[in-house]
Short mmCIF file of N, CA and C in Angstrom, two decimals:
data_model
loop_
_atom_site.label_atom_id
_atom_site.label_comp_id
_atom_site.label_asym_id
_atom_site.label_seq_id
_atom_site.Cartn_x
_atom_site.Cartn_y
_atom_site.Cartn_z
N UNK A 338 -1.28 151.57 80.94
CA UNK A 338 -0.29 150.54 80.72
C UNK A 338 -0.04 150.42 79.23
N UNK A 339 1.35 150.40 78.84
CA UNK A 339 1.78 149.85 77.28
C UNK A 339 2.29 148.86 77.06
N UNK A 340 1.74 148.05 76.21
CA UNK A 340 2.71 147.13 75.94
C UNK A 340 3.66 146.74 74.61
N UNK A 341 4.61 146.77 75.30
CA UNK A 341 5.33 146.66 74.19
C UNK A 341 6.43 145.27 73.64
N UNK A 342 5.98 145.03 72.29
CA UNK A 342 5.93 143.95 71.28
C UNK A 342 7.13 143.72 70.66
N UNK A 343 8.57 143.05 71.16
CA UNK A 343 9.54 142.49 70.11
C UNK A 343 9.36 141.31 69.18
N UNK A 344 9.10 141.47 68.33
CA UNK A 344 8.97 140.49 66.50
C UNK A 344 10.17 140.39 66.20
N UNK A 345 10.63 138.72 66.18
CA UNK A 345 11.82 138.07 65.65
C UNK A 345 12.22 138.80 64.07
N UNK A 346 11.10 139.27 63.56
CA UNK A 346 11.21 139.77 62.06
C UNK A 346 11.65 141.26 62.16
N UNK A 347 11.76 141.42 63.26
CA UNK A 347 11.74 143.15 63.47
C UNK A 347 11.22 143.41 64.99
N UNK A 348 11.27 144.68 64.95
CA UNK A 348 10.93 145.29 66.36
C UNK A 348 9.66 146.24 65.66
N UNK A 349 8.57 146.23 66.86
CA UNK A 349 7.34 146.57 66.60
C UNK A 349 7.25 147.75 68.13
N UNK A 350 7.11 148.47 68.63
CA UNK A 350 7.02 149.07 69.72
C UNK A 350 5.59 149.51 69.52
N UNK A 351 5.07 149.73 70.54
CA UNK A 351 3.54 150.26 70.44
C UNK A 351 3.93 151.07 71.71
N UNK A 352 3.04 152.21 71.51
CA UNK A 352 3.37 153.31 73.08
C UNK A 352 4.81 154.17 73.08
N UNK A 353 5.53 153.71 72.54
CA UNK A 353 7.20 154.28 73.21
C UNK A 353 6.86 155.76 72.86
N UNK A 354 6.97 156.80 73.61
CA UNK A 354 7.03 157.93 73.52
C UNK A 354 8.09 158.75 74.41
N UNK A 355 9.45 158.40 74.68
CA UNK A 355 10.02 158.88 75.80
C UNK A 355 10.75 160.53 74.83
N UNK A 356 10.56 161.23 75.79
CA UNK A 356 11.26 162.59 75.29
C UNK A 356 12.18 162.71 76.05
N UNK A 357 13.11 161.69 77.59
CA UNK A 357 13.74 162.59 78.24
C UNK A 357 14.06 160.72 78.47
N UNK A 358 15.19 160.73 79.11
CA UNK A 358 16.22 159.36 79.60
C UNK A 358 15.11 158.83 80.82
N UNK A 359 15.18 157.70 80.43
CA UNK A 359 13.80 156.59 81.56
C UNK A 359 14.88 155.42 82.21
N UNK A 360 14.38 155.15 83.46
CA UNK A 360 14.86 153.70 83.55
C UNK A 360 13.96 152.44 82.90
N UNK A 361 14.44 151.67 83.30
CA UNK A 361 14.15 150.17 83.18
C UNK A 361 14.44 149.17 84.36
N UNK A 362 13.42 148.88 85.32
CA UNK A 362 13.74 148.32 86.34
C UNK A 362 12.64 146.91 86.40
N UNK A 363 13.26 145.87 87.46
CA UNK A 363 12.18 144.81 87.36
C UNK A 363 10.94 145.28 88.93
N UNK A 364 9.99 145.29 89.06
CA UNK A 364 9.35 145.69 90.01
C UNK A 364 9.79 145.50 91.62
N UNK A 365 10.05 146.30 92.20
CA UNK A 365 10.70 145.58 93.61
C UNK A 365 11.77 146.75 94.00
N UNK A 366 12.19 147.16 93.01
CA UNK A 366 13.33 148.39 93.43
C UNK A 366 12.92 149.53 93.90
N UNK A 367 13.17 150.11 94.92
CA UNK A 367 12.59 150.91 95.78
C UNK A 367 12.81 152.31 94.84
N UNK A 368 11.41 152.72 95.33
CA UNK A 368 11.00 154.24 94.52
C UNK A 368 12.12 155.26 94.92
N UNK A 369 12.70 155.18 96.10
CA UNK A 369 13.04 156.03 97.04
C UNK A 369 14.41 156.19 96.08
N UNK A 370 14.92 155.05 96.07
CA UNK A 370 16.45 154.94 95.30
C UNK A 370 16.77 155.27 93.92
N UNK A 371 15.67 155.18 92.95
CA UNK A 371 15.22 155.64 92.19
C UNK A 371 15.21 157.19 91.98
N UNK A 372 14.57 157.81 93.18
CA UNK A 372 15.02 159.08 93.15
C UNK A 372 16.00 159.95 93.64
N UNK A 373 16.56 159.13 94.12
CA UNK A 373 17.96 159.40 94.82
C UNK A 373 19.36 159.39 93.58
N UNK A 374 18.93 158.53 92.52
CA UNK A 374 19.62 158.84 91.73
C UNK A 374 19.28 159.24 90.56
N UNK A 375 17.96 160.18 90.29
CA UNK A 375 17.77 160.32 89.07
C UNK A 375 17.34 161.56 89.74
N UNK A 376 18.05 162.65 89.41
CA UNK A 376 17.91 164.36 90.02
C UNK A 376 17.24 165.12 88.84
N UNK A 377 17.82 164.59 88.26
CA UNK A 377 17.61 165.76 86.86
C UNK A 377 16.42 165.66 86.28
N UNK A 378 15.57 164.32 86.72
CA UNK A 378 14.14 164.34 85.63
C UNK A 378 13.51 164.67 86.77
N UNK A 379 12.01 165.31 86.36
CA UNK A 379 11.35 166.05 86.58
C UNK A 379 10.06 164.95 86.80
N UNK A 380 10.05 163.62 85.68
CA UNK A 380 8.75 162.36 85.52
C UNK A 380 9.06 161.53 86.06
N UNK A 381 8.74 161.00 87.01
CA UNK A 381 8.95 159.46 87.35
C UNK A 381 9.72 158.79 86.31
N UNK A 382 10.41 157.66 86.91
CA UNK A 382 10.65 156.96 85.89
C UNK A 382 9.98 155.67 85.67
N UNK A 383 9.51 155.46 84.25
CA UNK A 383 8.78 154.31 83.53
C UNK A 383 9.52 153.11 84.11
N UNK A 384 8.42 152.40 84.70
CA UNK A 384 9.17 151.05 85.07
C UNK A 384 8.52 150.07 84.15
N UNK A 385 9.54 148.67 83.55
CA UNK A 385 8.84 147.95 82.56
C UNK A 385 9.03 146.66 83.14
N UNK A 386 8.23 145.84 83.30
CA UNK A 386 8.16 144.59 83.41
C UNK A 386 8.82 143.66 82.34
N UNK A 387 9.76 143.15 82.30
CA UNK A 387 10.76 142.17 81.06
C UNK A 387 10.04 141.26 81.11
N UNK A 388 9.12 140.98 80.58
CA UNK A 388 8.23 139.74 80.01
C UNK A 388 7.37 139.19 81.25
N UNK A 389 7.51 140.76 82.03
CA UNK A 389 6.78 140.03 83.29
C UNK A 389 7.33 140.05 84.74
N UNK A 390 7.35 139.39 85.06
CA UNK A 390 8.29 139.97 86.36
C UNK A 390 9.18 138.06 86.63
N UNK A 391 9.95 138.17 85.82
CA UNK A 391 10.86 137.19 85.42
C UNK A 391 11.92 136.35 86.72
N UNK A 392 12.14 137.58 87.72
CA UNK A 392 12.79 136.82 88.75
C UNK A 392 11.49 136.52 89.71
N UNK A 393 10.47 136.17 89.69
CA UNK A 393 9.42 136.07 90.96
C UNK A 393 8.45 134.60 90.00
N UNK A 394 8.34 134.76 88.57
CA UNK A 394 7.10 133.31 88.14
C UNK A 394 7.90 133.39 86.53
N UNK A 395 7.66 132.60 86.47
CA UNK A 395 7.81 132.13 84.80
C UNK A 395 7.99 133.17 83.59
N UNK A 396 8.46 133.59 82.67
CA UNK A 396 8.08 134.45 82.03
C UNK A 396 7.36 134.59 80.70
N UNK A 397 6.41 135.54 80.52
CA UNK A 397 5.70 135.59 79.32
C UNK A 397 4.40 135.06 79.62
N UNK A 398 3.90 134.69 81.04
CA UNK A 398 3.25 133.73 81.68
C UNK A 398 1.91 134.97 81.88
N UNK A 399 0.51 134.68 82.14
CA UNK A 399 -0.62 135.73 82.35
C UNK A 399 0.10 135.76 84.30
N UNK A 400 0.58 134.67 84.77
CA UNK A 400 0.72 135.21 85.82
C UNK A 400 1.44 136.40 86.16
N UNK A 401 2.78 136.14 85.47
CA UNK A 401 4.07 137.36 85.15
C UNK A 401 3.81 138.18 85.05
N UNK A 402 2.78 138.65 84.07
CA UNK A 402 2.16 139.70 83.14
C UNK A 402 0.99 140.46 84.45
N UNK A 403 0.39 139.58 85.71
CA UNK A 403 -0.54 140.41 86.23
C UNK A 403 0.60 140.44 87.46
N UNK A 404 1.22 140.06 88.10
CA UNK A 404 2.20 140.20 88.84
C UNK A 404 2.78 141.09 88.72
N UNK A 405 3.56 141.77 87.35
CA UNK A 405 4.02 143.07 87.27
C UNK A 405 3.28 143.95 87.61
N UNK A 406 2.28 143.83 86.90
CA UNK A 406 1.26 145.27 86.71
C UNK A 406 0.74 145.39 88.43
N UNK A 407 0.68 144.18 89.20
CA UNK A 407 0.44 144.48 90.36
C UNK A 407 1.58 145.01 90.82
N UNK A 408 2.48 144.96 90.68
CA UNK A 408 4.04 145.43 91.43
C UNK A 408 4.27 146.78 91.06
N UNK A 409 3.25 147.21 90.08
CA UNK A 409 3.10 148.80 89.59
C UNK A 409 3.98 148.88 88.12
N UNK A 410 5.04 147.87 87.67
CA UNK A 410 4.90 147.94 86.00
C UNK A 410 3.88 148.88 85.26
N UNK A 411 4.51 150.22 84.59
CA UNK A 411 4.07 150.78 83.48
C UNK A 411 3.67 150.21 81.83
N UNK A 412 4.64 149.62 81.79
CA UNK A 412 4.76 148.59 80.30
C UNK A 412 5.06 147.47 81.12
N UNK A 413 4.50 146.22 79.91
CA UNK A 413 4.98 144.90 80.09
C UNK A 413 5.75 144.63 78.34
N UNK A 414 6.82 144.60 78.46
CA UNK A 414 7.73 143.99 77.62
C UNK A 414 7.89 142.21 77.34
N UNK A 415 7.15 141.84 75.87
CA UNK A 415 6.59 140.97 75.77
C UNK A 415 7.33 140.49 74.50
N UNK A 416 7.94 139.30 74.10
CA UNK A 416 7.96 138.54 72.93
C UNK A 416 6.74 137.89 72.45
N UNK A 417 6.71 138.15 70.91
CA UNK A 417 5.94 137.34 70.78
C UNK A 417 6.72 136.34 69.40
N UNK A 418 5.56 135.55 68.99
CA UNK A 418 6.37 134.82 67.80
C UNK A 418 4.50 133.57 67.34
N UNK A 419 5.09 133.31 65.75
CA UNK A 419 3.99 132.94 64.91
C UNK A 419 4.25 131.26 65.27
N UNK A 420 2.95 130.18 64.88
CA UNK A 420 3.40 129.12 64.81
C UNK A 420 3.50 128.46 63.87
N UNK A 421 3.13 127.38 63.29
CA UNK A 421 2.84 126.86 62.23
C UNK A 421 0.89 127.25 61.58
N UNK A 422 0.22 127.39 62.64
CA UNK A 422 -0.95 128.00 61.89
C UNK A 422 -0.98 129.23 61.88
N UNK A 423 0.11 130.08 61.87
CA UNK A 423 0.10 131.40 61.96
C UNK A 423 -0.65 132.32 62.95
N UNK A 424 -1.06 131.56 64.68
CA UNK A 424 -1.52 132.17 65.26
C UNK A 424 -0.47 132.71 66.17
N UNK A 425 -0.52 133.53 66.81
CA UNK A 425 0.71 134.53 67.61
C UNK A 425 0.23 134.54 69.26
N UNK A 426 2.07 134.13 69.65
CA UNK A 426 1.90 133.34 71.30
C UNK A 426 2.95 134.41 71.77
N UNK A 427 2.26 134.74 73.02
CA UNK A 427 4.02 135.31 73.74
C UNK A 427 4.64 134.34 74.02
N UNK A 428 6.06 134.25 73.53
CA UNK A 428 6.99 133.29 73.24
C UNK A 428 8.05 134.24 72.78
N UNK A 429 9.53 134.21 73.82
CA UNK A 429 10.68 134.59 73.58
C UNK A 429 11.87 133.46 72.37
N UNK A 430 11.97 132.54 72.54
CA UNK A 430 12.56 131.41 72.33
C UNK A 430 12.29 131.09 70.81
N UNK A 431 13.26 130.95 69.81
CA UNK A 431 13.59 130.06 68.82
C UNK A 431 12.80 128.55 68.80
N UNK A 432 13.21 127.86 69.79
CA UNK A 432 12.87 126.64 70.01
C UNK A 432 12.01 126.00 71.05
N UNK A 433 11.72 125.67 71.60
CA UNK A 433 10.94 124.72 73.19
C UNK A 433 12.24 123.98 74.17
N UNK A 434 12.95 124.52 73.57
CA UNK A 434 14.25 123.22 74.28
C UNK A 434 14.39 123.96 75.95
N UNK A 435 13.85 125.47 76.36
CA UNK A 435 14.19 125.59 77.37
C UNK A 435 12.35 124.61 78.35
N UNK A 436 11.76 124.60 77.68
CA UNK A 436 10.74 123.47 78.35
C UNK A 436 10.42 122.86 78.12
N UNK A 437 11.08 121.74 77.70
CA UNK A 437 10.91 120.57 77.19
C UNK A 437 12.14 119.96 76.97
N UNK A 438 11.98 118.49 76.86
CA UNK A 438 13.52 117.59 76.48
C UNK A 438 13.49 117.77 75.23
N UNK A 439 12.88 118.14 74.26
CA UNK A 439 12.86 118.44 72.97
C UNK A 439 13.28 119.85 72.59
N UNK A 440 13.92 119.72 71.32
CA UNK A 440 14.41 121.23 70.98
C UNK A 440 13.68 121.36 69.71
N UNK A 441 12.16 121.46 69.48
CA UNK A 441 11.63 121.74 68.25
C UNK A 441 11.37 123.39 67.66
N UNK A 442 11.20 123.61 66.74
CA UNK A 442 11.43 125.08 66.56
C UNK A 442 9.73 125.66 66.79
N UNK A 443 9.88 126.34 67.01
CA UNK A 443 8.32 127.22 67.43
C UNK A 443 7.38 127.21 66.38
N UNK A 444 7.92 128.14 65.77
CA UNK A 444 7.33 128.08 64.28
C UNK A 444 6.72 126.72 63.71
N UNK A 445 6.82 125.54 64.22
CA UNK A 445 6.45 124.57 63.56
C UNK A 445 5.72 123.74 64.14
N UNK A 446 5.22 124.32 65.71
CA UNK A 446 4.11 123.96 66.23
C UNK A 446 2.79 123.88 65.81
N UNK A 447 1.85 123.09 66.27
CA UNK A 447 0.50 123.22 66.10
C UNK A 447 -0.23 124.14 66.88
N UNK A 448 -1.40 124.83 67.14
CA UNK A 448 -2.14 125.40 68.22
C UNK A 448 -1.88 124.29 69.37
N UNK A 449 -2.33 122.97 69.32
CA UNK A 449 -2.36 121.79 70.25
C UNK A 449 -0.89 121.73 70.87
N UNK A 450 0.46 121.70 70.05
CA UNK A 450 1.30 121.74 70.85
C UNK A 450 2.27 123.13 71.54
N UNK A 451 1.43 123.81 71.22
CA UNK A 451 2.19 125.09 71.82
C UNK A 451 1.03 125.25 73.13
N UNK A 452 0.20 125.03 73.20
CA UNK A 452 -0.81 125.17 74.28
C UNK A 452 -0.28 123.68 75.28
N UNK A 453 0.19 122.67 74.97
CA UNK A 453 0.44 121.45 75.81
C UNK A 453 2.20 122.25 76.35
N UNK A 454 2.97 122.57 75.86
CA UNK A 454 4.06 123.41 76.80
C UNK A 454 3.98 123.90 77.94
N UNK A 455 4.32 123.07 78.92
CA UNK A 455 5.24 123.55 79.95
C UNK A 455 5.56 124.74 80.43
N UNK A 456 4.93 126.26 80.58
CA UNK A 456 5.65 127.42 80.79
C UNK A 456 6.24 127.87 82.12
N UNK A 457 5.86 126.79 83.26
CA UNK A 457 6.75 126.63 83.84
C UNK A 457 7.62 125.56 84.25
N UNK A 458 7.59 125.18 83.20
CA UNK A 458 9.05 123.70 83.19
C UNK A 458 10.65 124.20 83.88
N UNK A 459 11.03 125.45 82.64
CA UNK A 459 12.42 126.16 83.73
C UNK A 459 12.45 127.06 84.71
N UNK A 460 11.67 127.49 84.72
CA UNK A 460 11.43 128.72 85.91
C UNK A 460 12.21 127.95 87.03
N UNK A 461 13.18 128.06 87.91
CA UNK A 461 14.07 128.15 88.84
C UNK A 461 14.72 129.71 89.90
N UNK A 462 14.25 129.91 91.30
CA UNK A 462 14.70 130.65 92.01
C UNK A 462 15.53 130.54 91.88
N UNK A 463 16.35 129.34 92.35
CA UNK A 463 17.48 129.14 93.13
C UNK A 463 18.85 128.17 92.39
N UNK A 464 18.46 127.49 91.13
CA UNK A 464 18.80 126.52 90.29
C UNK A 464 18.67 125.15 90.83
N UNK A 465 18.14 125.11 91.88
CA UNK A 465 17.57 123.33 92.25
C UNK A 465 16.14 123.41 92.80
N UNK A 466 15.04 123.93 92.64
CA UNK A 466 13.69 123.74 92.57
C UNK A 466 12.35 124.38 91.19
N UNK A 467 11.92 123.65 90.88
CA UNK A 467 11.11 124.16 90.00
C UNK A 467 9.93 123.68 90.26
N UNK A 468 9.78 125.38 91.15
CA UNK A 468 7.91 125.19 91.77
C UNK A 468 7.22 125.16 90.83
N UNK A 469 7.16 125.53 89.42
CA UNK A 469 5.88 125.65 88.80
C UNK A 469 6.02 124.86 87.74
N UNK A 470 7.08 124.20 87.63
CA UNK A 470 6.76 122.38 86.69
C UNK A 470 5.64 122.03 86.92
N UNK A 471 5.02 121.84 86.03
CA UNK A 471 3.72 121.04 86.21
C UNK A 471 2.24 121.45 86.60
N UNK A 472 2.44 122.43 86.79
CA UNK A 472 1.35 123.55 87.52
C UNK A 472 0.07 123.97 86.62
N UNK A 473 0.46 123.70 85.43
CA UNK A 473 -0.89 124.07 84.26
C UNK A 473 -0.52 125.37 83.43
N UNK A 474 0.68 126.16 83.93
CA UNK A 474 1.21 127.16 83.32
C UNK A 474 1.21 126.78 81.87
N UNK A 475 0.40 128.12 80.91
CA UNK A 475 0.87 127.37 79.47
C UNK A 475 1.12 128.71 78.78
N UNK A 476 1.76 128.23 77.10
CA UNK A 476 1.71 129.74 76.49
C UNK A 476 1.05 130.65 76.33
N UNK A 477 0.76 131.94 76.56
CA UNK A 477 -0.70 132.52 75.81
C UNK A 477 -0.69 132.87 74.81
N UNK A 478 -2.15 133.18 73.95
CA UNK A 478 -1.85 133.41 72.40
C UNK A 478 -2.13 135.38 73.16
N UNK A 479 -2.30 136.10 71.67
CA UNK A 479 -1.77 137.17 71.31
C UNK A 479 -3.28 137.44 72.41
N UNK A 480 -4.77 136.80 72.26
CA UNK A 480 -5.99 137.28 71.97
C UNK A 480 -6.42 137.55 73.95
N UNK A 481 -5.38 136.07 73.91
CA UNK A 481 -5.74 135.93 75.72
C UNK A 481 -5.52 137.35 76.79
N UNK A 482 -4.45 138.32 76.51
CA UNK A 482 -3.91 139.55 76.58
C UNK A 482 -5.11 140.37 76.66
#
């Protein structure tokens, strides 16, 4: 498994080694179809988990993250971002405003309030239930990984 690391400051890739055209799929898309339209490669194609497996739990979440890799995810494609003590969380987002009524900027969190977030505050199937509000879902730092 690779994982690979987008930095708001830049792009960081760890692992990428492709020599020949790959997909990018979320786990669930049948192998079969997959090869039905990809004739010409010879390798499987690399499937990557987008921060997890984003349409099924929360994203950026340890659940997301073992959910893919159970769904057979090659890479997990992960944001991360610094806080105010300079420790490093997977965290896509500028701000908290997608979990929380507050729109504070990331960066200017404490350890204490980036760990009290909500990570599944928006998570929505359907756009009117949010099973995992409240659930204990929280950010992880870089180390929890």
């Amino acid at each position: 498994v690779v994982l690979a690391l987008s930095i708001p400051l830049g792009m960081l890739s760890i692992g990428y080694e492709f020599t020949t055209p790959q997909f990018s799929r979320e786990p669930g898309v049948s192998e079969a179809f997959l090869r039905q339209t990809n004739h010409s490669h010879t390798k499987p194609p690399i499937i990557i988990g987008h921060r997890g497996t984003t349409s099924l739990v929360p994203e950026n979440t340890m659940m997301s993250t073992t959910k893919a890799l159970g769904s057979g995810a090659d890479i997990i494609h992960a944001n991360i971002r610094r806080n105010a003590e300079n420790k490093i969380f997977f965290f896509a987002d500028e701000t908290i405003s997608r979990f929380s009524e507050e729109g504070d900027s990331f960066r200017k969190l404490s350890n204490q309030q980036v760990q009290s977030i909500d990570a599944g505050y928006s998570f929505t199937p359907d756009d009117h239930v949010f099973p995992f509000r409240g659930k204990g879902l929280h950010v992880p730092n870089f180390y929890e990984w």
